[in-house]
XYZ file of N, CA and C in Angstrom:
687
model
N 88.152 78.082 150.314
C 88.348 79.517 150.507
C 89.761 79.814 150.988
N 90.243 78.992 151.962
C 91.601 79.194 152.503
C 92.639 78.969 151.410
N 92.423 77.924 150.582
C 93.368 77.628 149.489
C 93.419 78.782 148.499
N 92.245 79.377 148.199
C 92.202 80.498 147.254
C 92.976 81.693 147.808
N 92.804 81.959 149.120
C 93.562 83.067 149.723
C 95.049 82.811 149.660
N 95.421 81.520 149.863
C 96.847 81.173 149.822
C 97.433 81.416 148.439
N 96.685 81.024 147.415
C 97.172 81.248 146.054
C 97.282 82.731 145.741
N 96.303 83.502 146.224
C 96.341 84.946 145.983
C 97.547 85.573 146.676
N 97.821 85.127 147.885
C 98.972 85.649 148.630
C 100.276 85.290 147.925
N 100.337 84.057 147.391
C 101.547 83.611 146.681
C 101.784 84.446 145.431
N 100.708 84.750 144.697
C 100.839 85.566 143.491
C 101.335 86.954 143.831
N 100.793 87.557 144.914
C 101.253 88.889 145.306
C 102.722 88.878 145.696
N 103.118 87.834 146.453
C 104.519 87.750 146.866
C 105.427 87.557 145.656
N 104.975 86.775 144.669
C 105.772 86.564 143.448
C 105.927 87.862 142.665
N 104.837 88.628 142.564
C 104.923 89.912 141.860
C 105.878 90.867 142.556
N 105.850 90.873 143.913
C 106.773 91.740 144.659
C 108.211 91.323 144.428
N 108.442 90.018 144.412
C 109.787 89.524 144.176
C 110.282 89.897 142.775
N 109.393 89.764 141.785
C 109.778 90.113 140.413
C 110.098 91.596 140.296
N 109.277 92.442 140.947
C 109.558 93.877 140.912
C 110.887 94.184 141.593
N 111.140 93.499 142.692
C 112.399 93.734 143.406
C 113.598 93.334 142.552
N 113.507 92.140 141.934
C 114.599 91.697 141.065
C 114.756 92.621 139.844
N 113.639 93.095 139.323
C 113.729 94.036 138.199
C 114.439 95.306 138.593
N 114.143 95.807 139.809
C 114.812 97.021 140.284
C 116.302 96.788 140.457
N 116.667 95.591 140.980
C 118.092 95.264 141.169
C 118.808 95.215 139.822
N 118.181 94.536 138.853
C 118.791 94.431 137.517
C 118.948 95.807 136.891
N 117.933 96.660 137.023
C 118.017 98.008 136.470
C 119.121 98.800 137.130
N 119.250 98.637 138.463
C 120.299 99.356 139.185
C 121.683 98.899 138.753
N 121.834 97.570 138.617
C 123.134 97.028 138.178
C 123.473 97.531 136.777
N 122.474 97.527 135.870
C 122.698 98.005 134.507
C 123.100 99.474 134.503
N 122.410 100.268 135.345
C 122.733 101.698 135.413
C 124.155 101.908 135.907
N 124.571 101.122 136.935
C 125.939 101.250 137.470
C 126.969 100.886 136.420
N 126.691 99.780 135.670
C 127.644 99.347 134.637
C 127.734 100.375 133.503
N 126.575 100.935 133.128
C 126.594 101.957 132.077
C 127.367 103.174 132.541
N 127.142 103.578 133.814
C 127.867 104.745 134.349
C 129.363 104.482 134.400
N 129.723 103.240 134.731
C 131.139 102.913 134.811
C 131.816 102.845 133.459
N 131.057 102.577 132.423
C 131.622 102.481 131.069
C 130.988 103.533 130.151
N 130.659 104.665 130.722
C 129.925 105.684 129.964
C 130.660 106.138 128.713
N 131.964 106.268 128.814
C 132.736 106.738 127.659
C 132.632 105.784 126.478
N 132.395 104.511 126.782
C 132.235 103.515 125.713
C 130.785 103.400 125.263
N 129.874 103.567 126.219
C 128.461 103.341 125.930
C 127.809 104.502 125.214
N 128.164 105.741 125.604
C 127.394 106.864 125.059
C 127.464 106.996 123.544
N 128.621 106.704 122.878
C 128.587 106.787 121.395
C 127.591 105.791 120.783
N 127.502 104.597 121.436
C 126.559 103.599 120.922
C 125.126 104.086 121.085
N 124.823 104.655 122.255
C 123.485 105.171 122.493
C 123.139 106.297 121.523
N 124.108 107.184 121.303
C 123.884 108.283 120.365
C 123.633 107.750 118.959
N 124.427 106.727 118.569
C 124.270 106.145 117.232
C 122.894 105.483 117.079
N 122.486 104.752 118.128
C 121.171 104.102 118.085
C 120.058 105.144 118.006
N 120.185 106.201 118.842
C 119.183 107.255 118.837
C 119.140 107.952 117.475
N 120.317 108.234 116.902
C 120.373 108.892 115.597
C 119.748 108.008 114.517
N 120.054 106.697 114.592
C 119.469 105.776 113.612
C 117.951 105.739 113.739
N 117.460 105.750 114.976
C 116.021 105.741 115.187
C 115.375 107.000 114.635
N 116.036 108.157 114.868
C 115.500 109.428 114.370
C 115.489 109.444 112.845
N 116.632 109.022 112.256
C 116.723 109.002 110.794
C 115.699 108.037 110.200
N 115.607 106.836 110.824
C 114.648 105.863 110.327
C 113.214 106.355 110.427
N 112.892 106.959 111.573
C 111.543 107.493 111.744
C 111.240 108.611 110.769
N 112.220 109.493 110.575
C 112.035 110.592 109.626
C 111.873 110.071 108.201
N 112.716 109.076 107.857
C 112.627 108.494 106.518
C 111.287 107.826 106.271
N 110.789 107.085 107.269
C 109.492 106.429 107.138
C 108.372 107.448 106.987
N 108.466 108.525 107.786
C 107.445 109.579 107.692
C 107.459 110.221 106.315
N 108.674 110.508 105.806
C 108.783 111.122 104.482
C 108.278 110.172 103.397
N 108.581 108.875 103.547
C 108.129 107.892 102.560
C 106.608 107.819 102.533
N 105.997 107.799 103.715
C 104.536 107.764 103.773
C 103.933 109.026 103.164
N 104.560 110.170 103.472
C 104.066 111.429 102.909
C 104.197 111.422 101.391
N 105.328 110.873 100.883
C 105.538 110.803 99.433
C 104.492 109.901 98.784
N 104.252 108.729 99.375
C 103.259 107.814 98.812
C 101.873 108.449 98.818
N 101.557 109.160 99.899
C 100.256 109.817 99.977
C 100.128 110.880 98.889
N 101.227 111.665 98.711
C 101.203 112.717 97.685
C 101.073 112.117 96.288
N 101.801 111.015 96.033
C 101.721 110.351 94.727
C 100.310 109.816 94.493
N 99.720 109.212 95.534
C 98.359 108.702 95.406
C 97.357 109.805 95.108
N 97.509 110.939 95.801
C 96.621 112.065 95.541
C 96.808 112.603 94.126
N 98.078 112.657 93.674
C 98.348 113.154 92.328
C 97.732 112.226 91.277
N 97.844 110.920 91.482
C 97.254 109.971 90.537
C 95.740 110.109 90.500
N 95.143 110.249 91.690
C 93.683 110.410 91.742
C 93.263 111.694 91.035
N 94.041 112.760 91.243
C 93.725 114.041 90.596
C 93.838 113.919 89.083
N 94.918 113.255 88.621
C 95.098 113.092 87.172
C 93.979 112.246 86.562
N 93.566 111.208 87.295
C 92.468 110.376 86.794
C 91.185 111.195 86.683
N 90.931 112.043 87.677
C 89.741 112.896 87.636
C 89.826 113.890 86.480
N 91.026 114.452 86.274
C 91.201 115.399 85.178
C 91.029 114.723 83.823
N 91.566 113.502 83.707
C 91.400 112.756 82.452
C 89.927 112.468 82.188
N 89.214 112.044 83.248
C 87.784 111.762 83.091
C 87.030 113.034 82.708
N 87.401 114.165 83.329
C 86.739 115.439 83.015
C 87.016 115.845 81.559
N 88.287 115.638 81.137
C 88.649 115.988 79.753
C 87.900 115.116 78.754
N 87.747 113.813 79.096
C 86.997 112.925 78.208
C 85.552 113.381 78.087
N 84.972 113.773 79.212
C 83.584 114.219 79.187
C 83.429 115.501 78.374
N 84.427 116.415 78.487
C 84.370 117.643 77.685
C 84.433 117.305 76.205
N 85.281 116.322 75.854
C 85.372 115.900 74.460
C 84.090 115.209 74.023
N 83.540 114.396 74.923
C 82.338 113.653 74.586
C 81.114 114.559 74.476
N 81.164 115.745 75.061
C 80.038 116.671 74.930
C 79.812 117.017 73.461
N 80.903 117.164 72.707
C 80.777 117.436 71.269
C 80.208 116.224 70.538
N 80.629 115.029 70.974
C 80.119 113.808 70.353
C 78.627 113.659 70.631
N 78.214 113.987 71.855
C 76.796 113.873 72.221
C 75.916 114.783 71.368
N 76.506 115.859 70.875
C 75.728 116.813 70.076
C 75.529 116.334 68.637
N 76.210 115.261 68.243
C 76.098 114.763 66.871
C 74.810 113.962 66.690
N 74.316 113.929 65.479
C 73.226 113.013 65.140
C 73.825 111.619 64.964
N 72.959 110.595 64.868
C 73.518 109.253 64.712
C 74.255 109.100 63.395
N 73.816 109.803 62.337
C 74.532 109.741 61.064
C 75.899 110.424 61.184
N 75.931 111.571 61.844
C 77.190 112.286 62.037
C 78.140 111.489 62.930
N 77.572 110.770 63.893
C 78.405 109.947 64.774
C 79.098 108.844 63.986
N 78.387 108.190 63.094
C 79.011 107.157 62.270
C 80.142 107.742 61.423
N 79.897 108.919 60.849
C 80.938 109.574 60.056
C 82.141 109.924 60.919
N 81.877 110.367 62.143
C 82.959 110.733 63.065
C 83.798 109.510 63.439
N 83.144 108.382 63.703
C 83.872 107.152 64.013
C 84.744 106.743 62.823
N 84.220 106.900 61.623
C 85.015 106.603 60.424
C 86.247 107.495 60.358
N 86.099 108.764 60.734
C 87.240 109.680 60.742
C 88.285 109.260 61.774
N 87.824 108.775 62.915
C 88.762 108.282 63.924
C 89.535 107.080 63.385
N 88.846 106.210 62.658
C 89.509 105.047 62.060
C 90.578 105.496 61.061
N 90.235 106.437 60.223
C 91.201 106.945 59.243
C 92.387 107.601 59.951
N 92.106 108.352 61.007
C 93.177 109.009 61.769
C 94.201 108.002 62.269
N 93.717 106.794 62.619
C 94.591 105.777 63.184
C 95.131 104.813 62.137
N 95.095 105.212 60.872
C 95.755 104.438 59.823
C 94.906 103.432 59.104
N 93.602 103.408 59.338
C 92.737 102.476 58.609
C 92.553 102.956 57.166
N 92.393 102.010 56.279
C 92.252 102.336 54.855
C 90.908 101.824 54.330
N 90.519 102.346 53.172
C 89.280 101.935 52.490
C 88.079 102.003 53.439
N 88.040 103.066 54.234
C 86.966 103.206 55.232
C 85.700 103.701 54.541
N 84.609 102.986 54.759
C 83.321 103.318 54.149
C 82.266 103.415 55.249
N 81.403 104.426 55.131
C 80.297 104.600 56.069
C 79.008 104.179 55.388
N 78.238 103.333 56.055
C 76.978 102.887 55.462
C 75.979 104.039 55.413
N 75.714 104.635 56.577
C 74.821 105.776 56.632
C 73.382 105.460 56.321
N 72.976 104.207 56.478
C 71.590 103.849 56.174
C 71.143 102.725 57.099
N 69.835 102.560 57.197
C 69.291 101.449 57.969
C 69.374 100.174 57.137
N 69.258 99.032 57.817
C 69.326 97.764 57.091
C 70.723 97.402 56.664
N 71.734 97.946 57.340
C 73.121 97.654 56.969
C 73.643 96.393 57.648
N 72.768 95.694 58.388
C 73.140 94.452 59.074
C 74.324 94.650 60.019
N 74.323 95.770 60.727
C 75.322 96.014 61.766
C 76.633 96.601 61.298
N 76.815 96.747 59.997
C 78.079 97.280 59.481
C 77.929 98.777 59.206
N 78.011 99.582 60.251
C 77.884 101.031 60.071
C 79.128 101.619 59.425
N 80.295 101.078 59.798
C 81.574 101.517 59.227
C 82.383 100.272 58.888
N 82.957 100.261 57.711
C 83.797 99.138 57.282
C 85.108 99.695 56.758
N 86.210 99.028 57.102
C 87.510 99.450 56.610
C 88.542 98.378 56.889
N 89.811 98.756 56.752
C 90.906 97.811 56.978
C 91.943 98.453 57.884
N 92.374 97.697 58.916
C 93.434 98.171 59.786
C 94.740 98.251 59.006
N 95.723 98.899 59.609
C 97.002 99.086 58.922
C 97.666 97.759 58.565
N 97.384 96.710 59.362
C 98.007 95.404 59.081
C 97.185 94.566 58.103
N 96.101 95.140 57.537
C 95.325 94.455 56.512
C 94.089 93.730 57.004
N 93.876 93.651 58.319
C 92.681 92.978 58.829
C 91.429 93.816 58.559
N 90.342 93.115 58.227
C 89.097 93.819 57.950
C 88.424 94.228 59.252
N 88.023 95.487 59.317
C 87.376 96.058 60.494
C 85.917 96.349 60.180
N 85.009 95.846 61.022
C 83.588 96.133 60.894
C 83.131 96.770 62.205
N 82.477 97.929 62.104
C 82.106 98.694 63.293
C 80.590 98.881 63.366
N 80.055 98.574 64.531
C 78.652 98.894 64.838
C 78.658 100.129 65.742
N 77.939 101.175 65.380
C 77.895 102.423 66.148
C 76.517 102.583 66.790
N 76.498 102.822 68.098
C 75.245 103.069 68.801
C 75.317 104.436 69.479
N 74.476 105.336 69.011
C 74.415 106.693 69.579
C 73.337 106.690 70.662
N 73.740 106.275 71.861
C 72.822 106.179 72.985
C 73.107 107.294 73.998
N 72.107 107.635 74.786
C 72.305 108.584 75.885
C 73.265 107.964 76.905
N 74.060 108.803 77.598
C 75.073 108.271 78.523
C 74.533 107.313 79.569
N 73.291 107.516 80.028
C 72.761 106.688 81.112
C 72.240 105.335 80.626
N 72.114 105.142 79.321
C 71.594 103.882 78.803
C 72.663 102.789 78.812
N 72.251 101.571 78.508
C 73.172 100.440 78.414
C 72.962 99.720 77.087
N 74.031 99.153 76.572
C 73.910 98.292 75.390
C 73.387 96.945 75.873
N 72.302 96.482 75.298
C 71.655 95.259 75.766
C 72.245 94.026 75.096
N 71.884 92.880 75.653
C 72.302 91.609 75.069
C 71.713 91.442 73.668
N 70.483 91.937 73.457
C 69.856 91.829 72.130
C 70.644 92.611 71.087
N 71.106 93.832 71.475
C 71.934 94.622 70.556
C 73.189 93.847 70.167
N 73.831 93.244 71.172
C 75.069 92.523 70.917
C 74.820 91.267 70.087
N 73.712 90.567 70.352
C 73.406 89.356 69.593
C 73.268 89.644 68.107
N 72.615 90.749 67.767
C 72.439 91.111 66.358
C 73.785 91.316 65.677
N 74.692 92.001 66.375
C 76.003 92.276 65.775
C 76.836 91.000 65.675
N 76.761 90.149 66.716
C 77.483 88.872 66.676
C 77.045 88.048 65.470
N 75.733 88.092 65.172
C 75.199 87.263 64.093
C 75.571 87.731 62.696
N 76.038 88.975 62.551
C 76.317 89.495 61.207
C 77.777 89.903 60.977
N 78.487 90.262 62.042
C 79.822 90.856 61.876
C 80.759 89.971 61.055
N 80.781 88.683 61.362
C 81.694 87.788 60.647
C 80.984 87.005 59.545
N 79.791 86.505 59.851
C 79.091 85.686 58.857
C 78.686 86.498 57.638
N 78.180 87.714 57.835
C 77.720 88.549 56.726
C 78.822 89.425 56.134
N 79.706 89.936 57.006
C 80.670 90.950 56.557
C 82.124 90.483 56.576
N 82.374 89.293 57.095
C 83.732 88.753 57.085
C 84.716 89.543 57.918
N 84.271 90.040 59.070
C 85.137 90.865 59.914
C 86.273 90.041 60.525
N 87.474 90.599 60.487
C 88.576 90.054 61.281
C 88.561 90.686 62.674
N 88.203 91.969 62.711
C 88.035 92.690 63.976
C 86.638 93.299 63.972
N 85.806 92.905 64.936
C 84.442 93.428 65.044
C 84.392 94.381 66.241
N 84.019 95.617 65.981
C 84.084 96.675 66.997
C 82.687 97.240 67.244
N 82.249 97.193 68.506
C 80.955 97.739 68.889
C 81.219 99.005 69.705
N 80.917 100.168 69.110
C 81.198 101.460 69.736
C 79.893 102.092 70.197
N 79.841 102.484 71.471
C 78.620 103.076 72.015
C 78.954 104.337 72.818
N 78.036 105.291 72.787
C 78.231 106.533 73.547
C 77.704 106.423 74.972
N 77.105 105.305 75.328
C 76.611 105.124 76.702
C 77.734 104.568 77.582
N 77.505 104.597 78.880
C 78.561 104.233 79.829
C 78.731 102.738 80.021
N 77.697 101.963 79.757
C 77.780 100.546 80.107
C 77.262 99.623 79.015
N 77.814 98.416 79.020
C 77.230 97.261 78.368
C 76.654 96.413 79.506
N 75.493 95.855 79.328
C 74.976 94.981 80.373
C 75.936 93.811 80.556
N 75.826 93.157 81.706
C 76.706 92.023 81.981
C 76.558 90.946 80.908
N 75.306 90.704 80.493
C 75.067 89.682 79.459
C 75.670 90.099 78.125
N 75.539 91.382 77.782
C 76.077 91.874 76.510
C 77.597 91.809 76.504
N 78.217 92.206 77.608
C 79.676 92.180 77.667
C 80.203 90.755 77.694
N 79.510 89.873 78.414
C 79.917 88.470 78.417
C 79.850 87.860 77.032
N 78.795 88.180 76.292
C 78.649 87.685 74.924
C 79.760 88.240 74.036
N 80.070 89.521 74.197
C 81.139 90.136 73.404
C 82.477 89.444 73.653
N 82.776 89.146 74.903
C 84.041 88.492 75.232
C 84.105 87.077 74.672
N 82.983 86.368 74.769
C 82.970 84.991 74.257
C 83.083 84.940 72.744
N 82.496 85.935 72.064
C 82.469 85.934 70.599
C 83.552 86.819 69.994
N 84.475 87.299 70.825
C 85.595 88.117 70.357
C 85.120 89.390 69.651
N 84.137 90.041 70.265
C 83.679 91.350 69.803
C 84.306 92.404 70.712
N 84.903 93.420 70.135
C 85.530 94.471 70.944
C 84.465 95.481 71.359
N 84.264 95.626 72.678
C 83.237 96.522 73.214
C 83.876 97.822 73.701
N 83.522 98.931 73.062
C 84.018 100.245 73.460
C 82.868 101.072 74.031
N 82.818 101.149 75.379
C 81.805 101.979 76.021
C 82.296 103.431 76.070
N 81.562 104.279 76.738
C 81.811 105.725 76.716
C 83.223 106.100 77.185
N 83.705 105.446 78.246
C 85.032 105.780 78.762
C 86.124 105.509 77.724
N 86.060 104.324 77.102
C 87.066 103.980 76.103
C 86.901 104.828 74.846
N 85.660 105.119 74.464
C 85.427 106.004 73.323
C 86.002 107.388 73.618
N 85.813 107.862 74.853
C 86.377 109.162 75.226
C 87.885 109.186 75.087
N 88.537 108.085 75.474
C 89.987 107.996 75.312
C 90.366 108.006 73.833
N 89.590 107.336 73.007
C 89.831 107.318 71.557
C 89.681 108.730 70.981
N 88.638 109.416 71.400
C 88.409 110.786 70.940
C 89.586 111.690 71.327
N 90.135 111.464 72.517
C 91.233 112.306 73.004
C 92.563 112.010 72.331
N 92.656 110.918 71.590
C 93.901 110.654 70.871
C 94.492 109.278 71.054
N 93.911 108.455 71.933
C 94.411 107.089 72.075
C 94.240 106.339 70.751
N 95.243 105.543 70.391
C 95.200 104.816 69.127
C 94.261 103.617 69.238
N 93.521 103.368 68.170
C 92.537 102.293 68.163
C 93.159 100.958 68.562
N 94.341 100.644 68.043
C 94.937 99.340 68.302
C 95.390 99.188 69.752
N 95.538 100.302 70.492
C 95.831 100.201 71.929
C 94.551 100.005 72.737
N 93.399 100.355 72.156
C 92.121 100.207 72.855
C 91.510 98.826 72.659
N 91.812 98.197 71.534
C 91.208 96.890 71.224
C 91.461 95.864 72.331
N 92.702 95.750 72.887
C 92.907 94.744 73.949
C 92.161 95.055 75.239
N 91.769 96.316 75.463
C 91.066 96.670 76.705
C 89.652 96.125 76.735
N 88.993 96.083 75.599
C 87.697 95.440 75.397
C 86.778 95.458 76.613
N 86.158 96.604 76.862
C 85.140 96.685 77.902
C 85.645 97.000 79.284
N 86.958 97.073 79.495
C 87.481 97.373 80.824
C 87.557 98.881 81.035
N 87.895 99.279 82.271
C 88.082 100.697 82.562
C 86.813 101.451 82.861
N 85.696 100.785 82.953
C 84.434 101.459 83.233
C 83.297 100.518 82.966
N 82.197 101.044 82.550
C 81.067 100.183 82.228
C 80.597 99.398 83.427
N 80.527 98.098 83.330
C 80.006 97.274 84.412
C 80.955 97.212 85.590
N 82.186 97.678 85.422
C 83.128 97.691 86.527
C 83.865 96.371 86.703
N 83.233 95.247 86.377
C 83.879 93.952 86.503
C 83.548 93.129 85.269
N 84.591 92.627 84.622
C 84.370 91.868 83.407
C 83.869 90.472 83.740
N 82.808 90.038 83.116
C 82.315 88.685 83.371
C 83.236 87.670 82.738
N 83.200 86.425 83.202
C 84.066 85.391 82.610
C 83.704 85.145 81.166
N 84.737 84.908 80.356
C 84.488 84.651 78.933
C 83.858 83.295 78.746
């Protein structure tokens, strides 16, 4: 107990000594600054000005980044809203009219010899044509409600016919629903089938060129995360 009191007393005395020395150092610094004030004050003013400018610049930079972020979010929302407005017209089409509309989009983007099957039993080739560079394009069109998903079974059927039956160089699966199931999208990636869900179709409807959408293949919406190929 006595030893503990001694240590406590020593700590208090050390703290008092440190405070005393700190006061002495502060006093000496103040005296030296006062004695050389004509030399010191421009430096202090410069440091203070730099701090103010730096703080103001940082605040403005943060405000700018925040404004840019808000603007990007707003533009993304507006783009999504515009796609949905465009897709409302697509939703009103029958499945036969939808196939014809997809064929028109292909022609708009420079595809040639575009043919619409317009019948059942077409073995997945609803639209057939050729890209501007000569590659054969085979399109499967699914007119599904927005809340539905393209299943793995749907994708398996198209995988089995797109190249073996129709000799597709580019196989395109276009759907009006928002998602491909994880299994369906994984199969599409492994078999090099281009999956265009509702978001990408909306961009195509709005004017995006088909050849800029092909590399996106299922990204930008749908399952949210692309499964490994």
